[in-house]
mmCIF file of N, CA, C and O in Angstrom:
data_model
loop_
_atom_site.group_PDB
_atom_site.id
_atom_site.type_symbol
_atom_site.label_atom_id
_atom_site.label_comp_id
_atom_site.label_asym_id
_atom_site.label_seq_id
_atom_site.Cartn_x
_atom_site.Cartn_y
_atom_site.Cartn_z
ATOM 1 N N ALA A 1 41.424 178.225 90.862
ATOM 2 C CA ALA A 1 40.121 178.174 91.526
ATOM 3 C C ALA A 1 40.181 177.182 92.675
ATOM 4 O O ALA A 1 40.767 176.115 92.557
ATOM 5 N N GLY A 2 39.533 177.537 93.763
ATOM 6 C CA GLY A 2 39.490 176.647 94.914
ATOM 7 C C GLY A 2 38.445 175.562 94.735
ATOM 8 O O GLY A 2 37.650 175.570 93.791
ATOM 9 N N GLN A 3 38.437 174.609 95.650
ATOM 10 C CA GLN A 3 37.504 173.488 95.558
ATOM 11 C C GLN A 3 36.060 173.954 95.590
ATOM 12 O O GLN A 3 35.226 173.457 94.829
ATOM 13 N N ASN A 4 35.730 174.920 96.459
ATOM 14 C CA ASN A 4 34.350 175.415 96.515
ATOM 15 C C ASN A 4 33.936 176.030 95.187
ATOM 16 O O ASN A 4 32.804 175.853 94.737
ATOM 17 N N GLU A 5 34.852 176.759 94.543
ATOM 18 C CA GLU A 5 34.544 177.365 93.248
ATOM 19 C C GLU A 5 34.321 176.283 92.198
ATOM 20 O O GLU A 5 33.395 176.381 91.387
ATOM 21 N N ASN A 6 35.153 175.255 92.212
ATOM 22 C CA ASN A 6 34.972 174.145 91.271
ATOM 23 C C ASN A 6 33.644 173.432 91.511
ATOM 24 O O ASN A 6 32.949 173.060 90.563
ATOM 25 N N ASP A 7 33.293 173.258 92.779
ATOM 26 C CA ASP A 7 32.018 172.606 93.111
ATOM 27 C C ASP A 7 30.833 173.430 92.620
ATOM 28 O O ASP A 7 29.872 172.886 92.073
ATOM 29 N N MET A 8 30.893 174.740 92.802
ATOM 30 C CA MET A 8 29.798 175.609 92.368
ATOM 31 C C MET A 8 29.672 175.607 90.846
ATOM 32 O O MET A 8 28.561 175.566 90.313
ATOM 33 N N ALA A 9 30.789 175.637 90.147
ATOM 34 C CA ALA A 9 30.756 175.588 88.682
ATOM 35 C C ALA A 9 30.168 174.264 88.216
ATOM 36 O O ALA A 9 29.377 174.228 87.263
ATOM 37 N N GLU A 10 30.515 173.174 88.889
ATOM 38 C CA GLU A 10 29.960 171.869 88.524
ATOM 39 C C GLU A 10 28.451 171.842 88.767
ATOM 40 O O GLU A 10 27.694 171.294 87.964
ATOM 41 N N LEU A 11 27.987 172.439 89.856
ATOM 42 C CA LEU A 11 26.541 172.528 90.110
ATOM 43 C C LEU A 11 25.852 173.327 89.007
ATOM 44 O O LEU A 11 24.778 172.941 88.539
ATOM 45 N N ALA A 12 26.451 174.425 88.593
ATOM 46 C CA ALA A 12 25.863 175.253 87.536
ATOM 47 C C ALA A 12 25.746 174.469 86.231
ATOM 48 O O ALA A 12 24.744 174.569 85.527
ATOM 49 N N ARG A 13 26.762 173.686 85.915
ATOM 50 C CA ARG A 13 26.711 172.877 84.685
ATOM 51 C C ARG A 13 25.701 171.731 84.821
ATOM 52 O O ARG A 13 24.934 171.463 83.898
ATOM 53 N N THR A 14 25.678 171.082 85.962
ATOM 54 C CA THR A 14 24.800 169.934 86.180
ATOM 55 C C THR A 14 23.328 170.342 86.176
ATOM 56 O O THR A 14 22.486 169.634 85.641
ATOM 57 N N PHE A 15 23.023 171.483 86.763
ATOM 58 C CA PHE A 15 21.638 171.919 86.904
ATOM 59 C C PHE A 15 21.298 173.040 85.930
ATOM 60 O O PHE A 15 20.541 173.966 86.255
ATOM 61 N N SER A 16 21.794 172.950 84.705
ATOM 62 C CA SER A 16 21.523 173.981 83.707
ATOM 63 C C SER A 16 20.056 173.997 83.279
ATOM 64 O O SER A 16 19.590 174.972 82.697
ATOM 65 N N ASP A 17 19.312 172.933 83.589
ATOM 66 C CA ASP A 17 17.901 172.869 83.217
ATOM 67 C C ASP A 17 16.981 173.202 84.396
ATOM 68 O O ASP A 17 15.785 172.930 84.364
ATOM 69 N N VAL A 18 17.543 173.817 85.445
ATOM 70 C CA VAL A 18 16.794 174.208 86.635
ATOM 71 C C VAL A 18 17.048 175.690 86.897
ATOM 72 O O VAL A 18 18.184 176.161 86.775
ATOM 73 N N GLN A 19 16.012 176.432 87.243
ATOM 74 C CA GLN A 19 16.195 177.840 87.595
ATOM 75 C C GLN A 19 17.030 177.919 88.864
ATOM 76 O O GLN A 19 16.711 177.272 89.867
ATOM 77 N N THR A 20 18.117 178.693 88.828
ATOM 78 C CA THR A 20 19.029 178.764 89.965
ATOM 79 C C THR A 20 19.390 180.201 90.305
ATOM 80 O O THR A 20 19.339 181.091 89.460
ATOM 81 N N ILE A 21 19.764 180.382 91.561
ATOM 82 C CA ILE A 21 20.300 181.646 92.057
ATOM 83 C C ILE A 21 21.605 181.316 92.765
ATOM 84 O O ILE A 21 21.636 180.458 93.645
ATOM 85 N N PHE A 22 22.673 181.982 92.355
ATOM 86 C CA PHE A 22 23.975 181.795 92.991
ATOM 87 C C PHE A 22 24.366 183.099 93.669
ATOM 88 O O PHE A 22 24.401 184.153 93.036
ATOM 89 N N LEU A 23 24.654 183.034 94.966
ATOM 90 C CA LEU A 23 25.140 184.181 95.719
ATOM 91 C C LEU A 23 26.626 183.943 95.983
ATOM 92 O O LEU A 23 26.990 183.020 96.690
ATOM 93 N N CYS A 24 27.457 184.785 95.412
ATOM 94 C CA CYS A 24 28.913 184.570 95.438
ATOM 95 C C CYS A 24 29.633 185.422 96.472
ATOM 96 O O CYS A 24 30.860 185.334 96.588
ATOM 97 N N GLY A 25 28.919 186.241 97.201
ATOM 98 C CA GLY A 25 29.571 187.099 98.189
ATOM 99 C C GLY A 25 30.574 188.027 97.518
ATOM 100 O O GLY A 25 30.295 188.618 96.477
ATOM 101 N N LYS A 26 31.739 188.118 98.090
ATOM 102 C CA LYS A 26 32.779 189.000 97.560
ATOM 103 C C LYS A 26 33.694 188.293 96.567
ATOM 104 O O LYS A 26 34.682 188.863 96.121
ATOM 105 N N ASN A 27 33.360 187.066 96.200
ATOM 106 C CA ASN A 27 34.194 186.268 95.300
ATOM 107 C C ASN A 27 33.864 186.602 93.839
ATOM 108 O O ASN A 27 33.033 185.955 93.199
ATOM 109 N N GLN A 28 34.508 187.632 93.324
ATOM 110 C CA GLN A 28 34.239 188.085 91.962
ATOM 111 C C GLN A 28 34.671 187.055 90.916
ATOM 112 O O GLN A 28 34.047 186.941 89.860
ATOM 113 N N GLN A 29 35.730 186.314 91.193
ATOM 114 C CA GLN A 29 36.179 185.286 90.244
ATOM 115 C C GLN A 29 35.102 184.217 90.080
ATOM 116 O O GLN A 29 34.791 183.800 88.958
ATOM 117 N N LEU A 30 34.514 183.773 91.173
ATOM 118 C CA LEU A 30 33.441 182.785 91.097
ATOM 119 C C LEU A 30 32.249 183.354 90.338
ATOM 120 O O LEU A 30 31.677 182.693 89.475
ATOM 121 N N LYS A 31 31.880 184.593 90.632
ATOM 122 C CA LYS A 31 30.752 185.233 89.954
ATOM 123 C C LYS A 31 30.976 185.260 88.446
ATOM 124 O O LYS A 31 30.094 184.889 87.669
ATOM 125 N N GLN A 32 32.155 185.665 88.028
ATOM 126 C CA GLN A 32 32.460 185.727 86.602
ATOM 127 C C GLN A 32 32.450 184.343 85.961
ATOM 128 O O GLN A 32 31.964 184.166 84.840
ATOM 129 N N THR A 33 32.960 183.346 86.676
ATOM 130 C CA THR A 33 32.959 181.969 86.169
ATOM 131 C C THR A 33 31.535 181.471 85.955
ATOM 132 O O THR A 33 31.213 180.914 84.907
ATOM 133 N N LEU A 34 30.677 181.677 86.946
ATOM 134 C CA LEU A 34 29.295 181.200 86.858
ATOM 135 C C LEU A 34 28.519 181.927 85.769
ATOM 136 O O LEU A 34 27.673 181.332 85.101
ATOM 137 N N GLU A 35 28.797 183.207 85.569
ATOM 138 C CA GLU A 35 28.100 183.970 84.538
ATOM 139 C C GLU A 35 28.425 183.466 83.133
ATOM 140 O O GLU A 35 27.623 183.634 82.213
ATOM 141 N N LYS A 36 29.548 182.823 82.958
ATOM 142 C CA LYS A 36 29.971 182.334 81.644
ATOM 143 C C LYS A 36 29.394 180.958 81.302
ATOM 144 O O LYS A 36 29.456 180.538 80.155
ATOM 145 N N ILE A 37 28.835 180.267 82.277
ATOM 146 C CA ILE A 37 28.315 178.919 82.049
ATOM 147 C C ILE A 37 26.891 179.013 81.502
ATOM 148 O O ILE A 37 26.027 179.656 82.096
ATOM 149 N N ASP A 38 26.655 178.383 80.355
ATOM 150 C CA ASP A 38 25.339 178.402 79.719
ATOM 151 C C ASP A 38 24.288 177.735 80.593
ATOM 152 O O ASP A 38 24.577 176.772 81.311
ATOM 153 N N SER A 39 23.068 178.251 80.498
ATOM 154 C CA SER A 39 21.957 177.699 81.250
ATOM 155 C C SER A 39 20.719 177.665 80.364
ATOM 156 O O SER A 39 20.457 178.605 79.613
ATOM 157 N N LYS A 40 19.957 176.577 80.458
ATOM 158 C CA LYS A 40 18.718 176.441 79.698
ATOM 159 C C LYS A 40 17.560 177.160 80.387
ATOM 160 O O LYS A 40 16.562 177.484 79.764
ATOM 161 N N LYS A 41 17.682 177.375 81.680
ATOM 162 C CA LYS A 41 16.643 178.039 82.481
ATOM 163 C C LYS A 41 17.225 179.331 83.057
ATOM 164 O O LYS A 41 18.436 179.531 83.066
ATOM 165 N N PRO A 42 16.357 180.205 83.578
ATOM 166 C CA PRO A 42 16.865 181.443 84.163
ATOM 167 C C PRO A 42 17.868 181.178 85.286
ATOM 168 O O PRO A 42 17.685 180.261 86.093
ATOM 169 N N ARG A 43 18.932 181.979 85.286
ATOM 170 C CA ARG A 43 19.962 181.868 86.323
ATOM 171 C C ARG A 43 20.328 183.281 86.753
ATOM 172 O O ARG A 43 20.616 184.137 85.938
ATOM 173 N N LEU A 44 20.313 183.499 88.052
ATOM 174 C CA LEU A 44 20.713 184.777 88.625
ATOM 175 C C LEU A 44 22.016 184.557 89.374
ATOM 176 O O LEU A 44 22.102 183.674 90.242
ATOM 177 N N VAL A 45 23.035 185.318 89.017
ATOM 178 C CA VAL A 45 24.336 185.232 89.684
ATOM 179 C C VAL A 45 24.618 186.599 90.287
ATOM 180 O O VAL A 45 24.715 187.596 89.576
ATOM 181 N N LEU A 46 24.727 186.645 91.610
ATOM 182 C CA LEU A 46 24.964 187.897 92.319
ATOM 183 C C LEU A 46 26.247 187.816 93.126
ATOM 184 O O LEU A 46 26.656 186.732 93.555
ATOM 185 N N GLY A 47 26.835 188.959 93.360
ATOM 186 C CA GLY A 47 27.956 189.051 94.294
ATOM 187 C C GLY A 47 27.387 189.130 95.701
ATOM 188 O O GLY A 47 26.505 188.364 96.079
ATOM 189 N N PHE A 48 27.844 190.104 96.460
ATOM 190 C CA PHE A 48 27.337 190.275 97.820
ATOM 191 C C PHE A 48 25.860 190.645 97.784
ATOM 192 O O PHE A 48 25.433 191.483 96.989
ATOM 193 N N ALA A 49 25.068 190.020 98.641
ATOM 194 C CA ALA A 49 23.635 190.302 98.738
ATOM 195 C C ALA A 49 23.255 190.406 100.208
ATOM 196 O O ALA A 49 23.584 189.511 100.997
ATOM 197 N N SER A 50 22.580 191.482 100.573
ATOM 198 C CA SER A 50 22.163 191.647 101.972
ATOM 199 C C SER A 50 20.835 190.949 102.257
ATOM 200 O O SER A 50 20.466 190.780 103.412
ATOM 201 N N GLU A 51 20.123 190.522 101.203
ATOM 202 C CA GLU A 51 18.808 189.894 101.384
ATOM 203 C C GLU A 51 18.870 188.369 101.275
ATOM 204 O O GLU A 51 18.021 187.749 100.648
ATOM 205 N N VAL A 52 19.857 187.762 101.894
ATOM 206 C CA VAL A 52 20.025 186.313 101.793
ATOM 207 C C VAL A 52 18.779 185.583 102.288
ATOM 208 O O VAL A 52 18.334 184.609 101.675
ATOM 209 N N ALA A 53 18.191 186.053 103.364
ATOM 210 C CA ALA A 53 16.994 185.402 103.914
ATOM 211 C C ALA A 53 15.865 185.389 102.895
ATOM 212 O O ALA A 53 15.121 184.411 102.793
ATOM 213 N N LYS A 54 15.735 186.456 102.113
ATOM 214 C CA LYS A 54 14.695 186.526 101.080
ATOM 215 C C LYS A 54 14.925 185.457 100.013
ATOM 216 O O LYS A 54 13.994 184.777 99.591
ATOM 217 N N PHE A 55 16.164 185.293 99.594
ATOM 218 C CA PHE A 55 16.475 184.274 98.596
ATOM 219 C C PHE A 55 16.259 182.869 99.155
ATOM 220 O O PHE A 55 15.763 181.987 98.463
ATOM 221 N N MET A 56 16.614 182.665 100.404
ATOM 222 C CA MET A 56 16.397 181.355 101.023
ATOM 223 C C MET A 56 14.913 181.037 101.117
ATOM 224 O O MET A 56 14.493 179.908 100.862
ATOM 225 N N ALA A 57 14.097 182.024 101.465
ATOM 226 C CA ALA A 57 12.652 181.819 101.591
ATOM 227 C C ALA A 57 12.014 181.485 100.240
ATOM 228 O O ALA A 57 11.035 180.741 100.183
ATOM 229 N N ALA A 58 12.581 182.003 99.162
ATOM 230 C CA ALA A 58 12.031 181.761 97.825
ATOM 231 C C ALA A 58 12.529 180.452 97.219
ATOM 232 O O ALA A 58 12.078 180.065 96.146
ATOM 233 N N SER A 59 13.405 179.752 97.909
ATOM 234 C CA SER A 59 14.052 178.561 97.361
ATOM 235 C C SER A 59 13.373 177.274 97.784
ATOM 236 O O SER A 59 12.803 177.182 98.875
ATOM 237 N N ASP A 60 13.434 176.286 96.914
ATOM 238 C CA ASP A 60 13.001 174.941 97.265
ATOM 239 C C ASP A 60 14.136 174.168 97.917
ATOM 240 O O ASP A 60 13.903 173.248 98.691
ATOM 241 N N ILE A 61 15.367 174.517 97.571
ATOM 242 C CA ILE A 61 16.541 173.877 98.143
ATOM 243 C C ILE A 61 17.639 174.922 98.255
ATOM 244 O O ILE A 61 17.730 175.839 97.448
ATOM 245 N N PHE A 62 18.452 174.797 99.301
ATOM 246 C CA PHE A 62 19.549 175.732 99.534
ATOM 247 C C PHE A 62 20.808 174.931 99.787
ATOM 248 O O PHE A 62 20.815 174.017 100.610
ATOM 249 N N ILE A 63 21.867 175.264 99.074
ATOM 250 C CA ILE A 63 23.175 174.645 99.300
ATOM 251 C C ILE A 63 24.116 175.757 99.686
ATOM 252 O O ILE A 63 24.251 176.746 98.967
ATOM 253 N N GLY A 64 24.759 175.644 100.810
ATOM 254 C CA GLY A 64 25.645 176.698 101.289
ATOM 255 C C GLY A 64 26.850 176.129 101.991
ATOM 256 O O GLY A 64 27.006 174.915 102.124
ATOM 257 N N LYS A 65 27.695 177.033 102.446
ATOM 258 C CA LYS A 65 28.854 176.635 103.229
ATOM 259 C C LYS A 65 28.679 177.180 104.632
ATOM 260 O O LYS A 65 28.043 178.213 104.825
ATOM 261 N N PRO A 66 29.233 176.524 105.611
ATOM 262 C CA PRO A 66 29.071 177.001 106.990
ATOM 263 C C PRO A 66 29.957 178.204 107.269
ATOM 264 O O PRO A 66 31.073 178.301 106.750
ATOM 265 N N GLY A 67 29.439 179.123 108.010
ATOM 266 C CA GLY A 67 30.232 180.235 108.503
ATOM 267 C C GLY A 67 30.618 181.287 107.492
ATOM 268 O O GLY A 67 30.361 181.146 106.303
ATOM 269 N N PRO A 68 31.228 182.342 107.979
ATOM 270 C CA PRO A 68 31.664 183.430 107.107
ATOM 271 C C PRO A 68 32.960 183.067 106.372
ATOM 272 O O PRO A 68 33.636 182.114 106.724
ATOM 273 N N GLY A 69 33.267 183.877 105.363
ATOM 274 C CA GLY A 69 34.549 183.735 104.654
ATOM 275 C C GLY A 69 34.613 182.527 103.905
ATOM 276 O O GLY A 69 35.166 181.770 103.383
#
């Protein structure tokens, strides 16, 4: 797993008591990893999503990476 994947998994574990949405793009390994992490609150883990703006608008906070790929 790359550093970004490790960081995302750590966020999922740290914020297990917060409702979260993870958009993993085409990274199926990350998606599968996040789906296996227990959560106390609702968690949505998606692969590629064309409605990113909709998810951002519904969020109180957004953590992302710059640029494509």
